[in-house]
PDB file of C-alpha atoms in Angstrom:
ATOM      1  CA  PRO A 177       0.000   0.000   0.000  1.00  0.00           C
ATOM      2  CA  ILE A 178       0.992   3.574  -0.723  1.00  0.00           C
ATOM      3  CA  SER A 179       0.455   5.662   2.420  1.00  0.00           C
ATOM      4  CA  TYR A 180       1.708   9.101   1.374  1.00  0.00           C
ATOM      5  CA  VAL A 181       2.476  10.988  -1.822  1.00  0.00           C
ATOM      6  CA  SER A 182       3.945  14.459  -2.278  1.00  0.00           C
ATOM      7  CA  PRO A 183       5.897  16.082  -5.118  1.00  0.00           C
ATOM      8  CA  LEU A 184       9.178  14.903  -3.547  1.00  0.00           C
ATOM      9  CA  GLN A 185       8.262  11.734  -1.650  1.00  0.00           C
ATOM     10  CA  VAL A 186       6.268   8.518  -1.896  1.00  0.00           C
ATOM     11  CA  ASN A 187       5.828   6.320   1.196  1.00  0.00           C
ATOM     12  CA  LEU A 188       4.943   2.691   0.573  1.00  0.00           C
ATOM     13  CA  LEU A 189       5.310  -0.751   2.062  1.00  0.00           C
ATOM     14  CA  LEU A 190       6.839  -3.633   0.187  1.00  0.00           C
ATOM     15  CA  PRO A 191       5.444  -7.118   0.754  1.00  0.00           C
ATOM     16  CA  GLY A 192       7.614  -9.379   2.897  1.00  0.00           C
ATOM     17  CA  TRP A 193       8.040 -11.989   0.185  1.00  0.00           C
ATOM     18  CA  ILE A 194      10.150  -9.688  -2.007  1.00  0.00           C
ATOM     19  CA  ALA A 195      13.791 -10.796  -1.872  1.00  0.00           C
ATOM     20  CA  GLY A 196      17.061 -10.055  -3.563  1.00  0.00           C
ATOM     21  CA  PRO A 197      19.736  -7.433  -3.419  1.00  0.00           C
ATOM     22  CA  GLN A 198      17.439  -4.824  -4.984  1.00  0.00           C
ATOM     23  CA  VAL A 199      13.979  -4.157  -6.360  1.00  0.00           C
ATOM     24  CA  THR A 200      12.922  -1.735  -9.093  1.00  0.00           C
ATOM     25  CA  ILE A 201      10.048   0.566  -8.172  1.00  0.00           C
ATOM     26  CA  GLU A 202       8.016   2.546 -10.660  1.00  0.00           C
ATOM     27  CA  VAL A 203       5.002   4.686  -9.798  1.00  0.00           C
ATOM     28  CA  VAL A 204       2.228   4.707 -12.408  1.00  0.00           C
ATOM     29  CA  ARG A 205      -0.834   6.966 -12.228  1.00  0.00           C
ATOM     30  CA  ASP A 206      -3.514   7.303 -14.887  1.00  0.00           C
ATOM     31  CA  GLY A 207      -1.215   5.632 -17.403  1.00  0.00           C
ATOM     32  CA  TRP A 208       1.699   7.978 -16.711  1.00  0.00           C
ATOM     33  CA  ALA A 209       4.847   6.366 -15.323  1.00  0.00           C
ATOM     34  CA  GLY A 210       7.597   7.952 -13.309  1.00  0.00           C
ATOM     35  CA  PRO A 211      11.197   6.816 -13.592  1.00  0.00           C
ATOM     36  CA  ALA A 212      12.014   3.225 -12.681  1.00  0.00           C
ATOM     37  CA  LEU A 213      14.203   3.446  -9.572  1.00  0.00           C
ATOM     38  CA  PRO A 214      16.429   0.643  -8.280  1.00  0.00           C
ATOM     39  CA  VAL A 215      16.095   0.365  -4.490  1.00  0.00           C
ATOM     40  CA  PRO A 216      18.524  -1.789  -2.490  1.00  0.00           C
ATOM     41  CA  LEU A 217      16.956  -4.380  -0.185  1.00  0.00           C
ATOM     42  CA  ASP A 218      18.420  -5.486   3.116  1.00  0.00           C
ATOM     43  CA  ASP A 219      17.171  -7.348   6.187  1.00  0.00           C
ATOM     44  CA  ALA A 220      17.294  -4.074   8.150  1.00  0.00           C
ATOM     45  CA  ALA A 221      17.476  -0.359   7.414  1.00  0.00           C
ATOM     46  CA  PRO A 222      16.782   1.365  10.751  1.00  0.00           C
ATOM     47  CA  ALA A 223      15.365   4.867  10.566  1.00  0.00           C
ATOM     48  CA  LEU A 224      13.541   7.120  12.998  1.00  0.00           C
ATOM     49  CA  PHE A 225      10.456   9.058  11.988  1.00  0.00           C
ATOM     50  CA  GLN A 226      11.249  12.731  11.766  1.00  0.00           C
ATOM     51  CA  MET A 227       9.311  15.802  12.833  1.00  0.00           C
ATOM     52  CA  ASP A 228      11.499  17.901  10.519  1.00  0.00           C
ATOM     53  CA  ALA A 229      15.027  17.812   9.096  1.00  0.00           C
ATOM     54  CA  ASN A 230      16.618  17.967  12.568  1.00  0.00           C
ATOM     55  CA  TYR A 231      14.341  16.280  15.122  1.00  0.00           C
ATOM     56  CA  VAL A 232      12.820  12.842  15.637  1.00  0.00           C
ATOM     57  CA  VAL A 233       9.176  12.259  16.463  1.00  0.00           C
ATOM     58  CA  GLY A 234       8.721  11.425  20.135  1.00  0.00           C
ATOM     59  CA  VAL A 235       5.767  11.403  22.491  1.00  0.00           C
ATOM     60  CA  HIS A 236       5.597  11.668  26.256  1.00  0.00           C
ATOM     61  CA  ALA A 237       4.513   8.201  27.451  1.00  0.00           C
ATOM     62  CA  ALA A 238       2.599   9.676  30.403  1.00  0.00           C
ATOM     63  CA  ASP A 239       0.015  11.466  28.252  1.00  0.00           C
ATOM     64  CA  TRP A 240       0.863  10.675  24.584  1.00  0.00           C
ATOM     65  CA  THR A 241       1.502  14.339  23.750  1.00  0.00           C
ATOM     66  CA  LEU A 242       4.133  15.235  21.188  1.00  0.00           C
ATOM     67  CA  VAL A 243       7.640  16.152  22.343  1.00  0.00           C
ATOM     68  CA  THR A 244       8.077  19.774  21.198  1.00  0.00           C
ATOM     69  CA  HIS A 245      10.120  22.837  22.099  1.00  0.00           C
ATOM     70  CA  ALA A 246       7.175  23.938  24.269  1.00  0.00           C
ATOM     71  CA  GLU A 247       6.976  20.460  25.890  1.00  0.00           C
ATOM     72  CA  PRO A 248      10.487  18.950  25.694  1.00  0.00           C
ATOM     73  CA  ALA A 249      11.512  15.525  26.939  1.00  0.00           C
ATOM     74  CA  ARG A 250      13.291  15.415  30.303  1.00  0.00           C
ATOM     75  CA  ALA A 251      16.016  13.278  31.835  1.00  0.00           C
ATOM     76  CA  GLY A 252      14.604  10.069  33.332  1.00  0.00           C
ATOM     77  CA  GLU A 253      11.250  10.459  31.525  1.00  0.00           C
ATOM     78  CA  TRP A 254       9.568   7.645  29.601  1.00  0.00           C
ATOM     79  CA  ILE A 255       8.991   8.498  25.939  1.00  0.00           C
ATOM     80  CA  VAL A 256       7.941   6.625  22.814  1.00  0.00           C
ATOM     81  CA  LEU A 257       9.907   6.876  19.565  1.00  0.00           C
ATOM     82  CA  TYR A 258       8.747   5.620  16.163  1.00  0.00           C
ATOM     83  CA  ALA A 259      10.884   3.870  13.579  1.00  0.00           C
ATOM     84  CA  ALA A 260      10.925   1.863  10.359  1.00  0.00           C
ATOM     85  CA  GLY A 261      13.243  -0.779   8.960  1.00  0.00           C
ATOM     86  CA  LEU A 262      13.789  -2.964  12.033  1.00  0.00           C
ATOM     87  CA  GLY A 263      13.048  -6.262  10.307  1.00  0.00           C
ATOM     88  CA  ALA A 264      10.937  -9.266  11.200  1.00  0.00           C
ATOM     89  CA  PHE A 265       8.887  -9.752  14.355  1.00  0.00           C
ATOM     90  CA  GLU A 266       9.041 -12.586  16.915  1.00  0.00           C
ATOM     91  CA  ARG A 267       5.534 -13.686  15.891  1.00  0.00           C
ATOM     92  CA  PRO A 268       5.340 -13.519  12.088  1.00  0.00           C
ATOM     93  CA  LEU A 269       2.467 -11.525  10.641  1.00  0.00           C
ATOM     94  CA  GLY A 270       0.482 -12.458   7.557  1.00  0.00           C
ATOM     95  CA  GLU A 271       0.841 -10.368   4.423  1.00  0.00           C
ATOM     96  CA  TRP A 272      -0.641  -6.901   5.106  1.00  0.00           C
ATOM     97  CA  GLU A 273      -1.766  -8.091   8.561  1.00  0.00           C
ATOM     98  CA  ILE A 274      -2.062  -5.158  10.939  1.00  0.00           C
ATOM     99  CA  PRO A 275      -0.629  -5.974  14.375  1.00  0.00           C
ATOM    100  CA  THR A 276      -3.151  -5.722  17.211  1.00  0.00           C
ATOM    101  CA  ALA A 277      -0.825  -6.478  20.119  1.00  0.00           C
ATOM    102  CA  PRO A 278       2.815  -5.906  21.067  1.00  0.00           C
ATOM    103  CA  ASN A 279       5.200  -8.019  19.006  1.00  0.00           C
ATOM    104  CA  SER A 280       8.953  -7.575  19.581  1.00  0.00           C
ATOM    105  CA  ILE A 281      11.476  -7.549  16.772  1.00  0.00           C
ATOM    106  CA  ARG A 282      13.169 -10.881  16.131  1.00  0.00           C
ATOM    107  CA  ARG A 283      16.683  -9.409  16.333  1.00  0.00           C
ATOM    108  CA  ARG A 284      16.122  -7.708  19.712  1.00  0.00           C
ATOM    109  CA  ALA A 285      19.460  -8.920  21.085  1.00  0.00           C
ATOM    110  CA  GLU A 286      21.235  -7.065  18.238  1.00  0.00           C
ATOM    111  CA  PHE A 287      19.361  -3.777  18.796  1.00  0.00           C
ATOM    112  CA  THR A 288      20.838  -0.709  20.499  1.00  0.00           C
ATOM    113  CA  LEU A 289      19.495   2.813  20.995  1.00  0.00           C
ATOM    114  CA  LEU A 290      22.313   5.357  21.032  1.00  0.00           C
ATOM    115  CA  VAL A 291      21.878   8.694  22.823  1.00  0.00           C
ATOM    116  CA  ASP A 292      24.731  11.069  21.955  1.00  0.00           C
ATOM    117  CA  GLY A 293      26.704   8.001  20.890  1.00  0.00           C
ATOM    118  CA  GLN A 294      26.194   6.148  24.185  1.00  0.00           C
ATOM    119  CA  PRO A 295      24.203   2.889  24.146  1.00  0.00           C
ATOM    120  CA  LEU A 296      21.205   2.643  26.462  1.00  0.00           C
ATOM    121  CA  GLY A 297      20.791  -0.650  28.293  1.00  0.00           C
ATOM    122  CA  GLN A 298      17.864  -2.905  27.449  1.00  0.00           C
ATOM    123  CA  ASP A 299      16.340  -2.004  30.829  1.00  0.00           C
ATOM    124  CA  ARG A 300      15.909   1.551  29.472  1.00  0.00           C
ATOM    125  CA  VAL A 301      14.483   0.285  26.170  1.00  0.00           C
ATOM    126  CA  PRO A 302      12.273  -2.619  27.289  1.00  0.00           C
ATOM    127  CA  TYR A 303      10.152  -2.751  24.126  1.00  0.00           C
ATOM    128  CA  VAL A 304      11.167  -2.518  20.478  1.00  0.00           C
ATOM    129  CA  GLY A 305       8.509  -3.903  18.183  1.00  0.00           C
ATOM    130  CA  ALA A 306       5.295  -3.420  16.328  1.00  0.00           C
ATOM    131  CA  ALA A 307       3.228  -0.335  17.044  1.00  0.00           C
ATOM    132  CA  PRO A 308      -0.187  -1.938  17.529  1.00  0.00           C
ATOM    133  CA  TYR A 309      -2.774  -1.039  14.874  1.00  0.00           C
ATOM    134  CA  TYR A 310      -0.184   0.416  12.462  1.00  0.00           C
ATOM    135  CA  LEU A 311       1.183  -1.406   9.445  1.00  0.00           C
ATOM    136  CA  GLY A 312       4.947  -1.045   9.008  1.00  0.00           C
ATOM    137  CA  LEU A 313       5.491   1.101  12.098  1.00  0.00           C
ATOM    138  CA  TYR A 314       7.823   0.185  14.956  1.00  0.00           C
ATOM    139  CA  GLN A 315       7.551   1.572  18.482  1.00  0.00           C
ATOM    140  CA  LEU A 316      10.364   2.008  20.998  1.00  0.00           C
ATOM    141  CA  ASN A 317       9.516   2.530  24.668  1.00  0.00           C
ATOM    142  CA  VAL A 318      12.437   4.462  26.155  1.00  0.00           C
ATOM    143  CA  GLN A 319      13.397   5.762  29.579  1.00  0.00           C
ATOM    144  CA  LEU A 320      15.791   8.632  28.955  1.00  0.00           C
ATOM    145  CA  PRO A 321      19.127   8.590  30.789  1.00  0.00           C
ATOM    146  CA  GLU A 322      20.101  10.845  33.657  1.00  0.00           C
ATOM    147  CA  PRO A 323      21.857  13.165  33.136  1.00  0.00           C
ATOM    148  CA  LEU A 324      20.712  14.044  29.625  1.00  0.00           C
ATOM    149  CA  GLY A 325      22.385  16.591  27.374  1.00  0.00           C
ATOM    150  CA  ASN A 326      20.509  19.278  25.490  1.00  0.00           C
ATOM    151  CA  ASP A 327      18.896  17.936  22.289  1.00  0.00           C
ATOM    152  CA  PRO A 328      20.956  14.718  22.134  1.00  0.00           C
ATOM    153  CA  GLU A 329      21.560  12.878  18.893  1.00  0.00           C
ATOM    154  CA  ILE A 330      19.415   9.744  18.653  1.00  0.00           C
ATOM    155  CA  ARG A 331      20.450   6.766  16.509  1.00  0.00           C
ATOM    156  CA  LEU A 332      19.338   3.172  16.138  1.00  0.00           C
ATOM    157  CA  GLN A 333      21.681   0.261  15.595  1.00  0.00           C
ATOM    158  CA  LEU A 334      20.580  -3.185  14.473  1.00  0.00           C
ATOM    159  CA  GLY A 335      23.561  -5.466  13.971  1.00  0.00           C
ATOM    160  CA  ASP A 336      25.896  -3.518  11.713  1.00  0.00           C
ATOM    161  CA  HIS A 337      23.131  -1.233  10.386  1.00  0.00           C
ATOM    162  CA  LEU A 338      22.896   2.314  11.775  1.00  0.00           C
ATOM    163  CA  SER A 339      20.167   4.897  11.300  1.00  0.00           C
ATOM    164  CA  PRO A 340      21.235   8.197   9.736  1.00  0.00           C
ATOM    165  CA  ALA A 341      23.355  10.508  11.883  1.00  0.00           C
ATOM    166  CA  GLY A 342      22.411  14.012  12.979  1.00  0.00           C
ATOM    167  CA  LEU A 343      18.824  13.577  14.179  1.00  0.00           C
ATOM    168  CA  ARG A 344      18.063  14.905  17.639  1.00  0.00           C
ATOM    169  CA  LEU A 345      15.429  14.644  20.357  1.00  0.00           C
ATOM    170  CA  ILE A 346      14.049  17.883  21.783  1.00  0.00           C
ATOM    171  CA  THR A 347      14.998  18.028  25.468  1.00  0.00           C
ATOM    172  CA  GLU A 348      15.195  20.696  28.128  1.00  0.00           C
TER     173      GLU A 348
END
């Protein structure tokens, strides 16, 4: 399914049965085709959802409000981050099956959340898995470290795959 289209971006999910080192994607609308683009495939491509070019999307776990400059995250607080590209789940889902319950990623032991380059222990990230009722969305439940620097860089690591550098979490 295609979930979002803009002049510069198309968001879509690929079915799990697609394999190989790459796939060619072409968008066709009303008989008009865009360029055929080769897209590399891998078992993981961790990425955090972004609020803008600099900041990740996070919500305060206590009330599910968005982390913003007016309501920043704080040291020791529980937040939820959203990601893509974290691979298969412990309990396999059927094709296009929407998860209705928590379902951890299969490679949990290989997962690390880095805050300003420092790994958080699994006790501070007790859940990394499906975001219930969302197709293709991963949820990370995170207790922020104490102390916490101002607007720390946030990265995901799954095995030898790292999310892009430079994204930050809004903190006070």
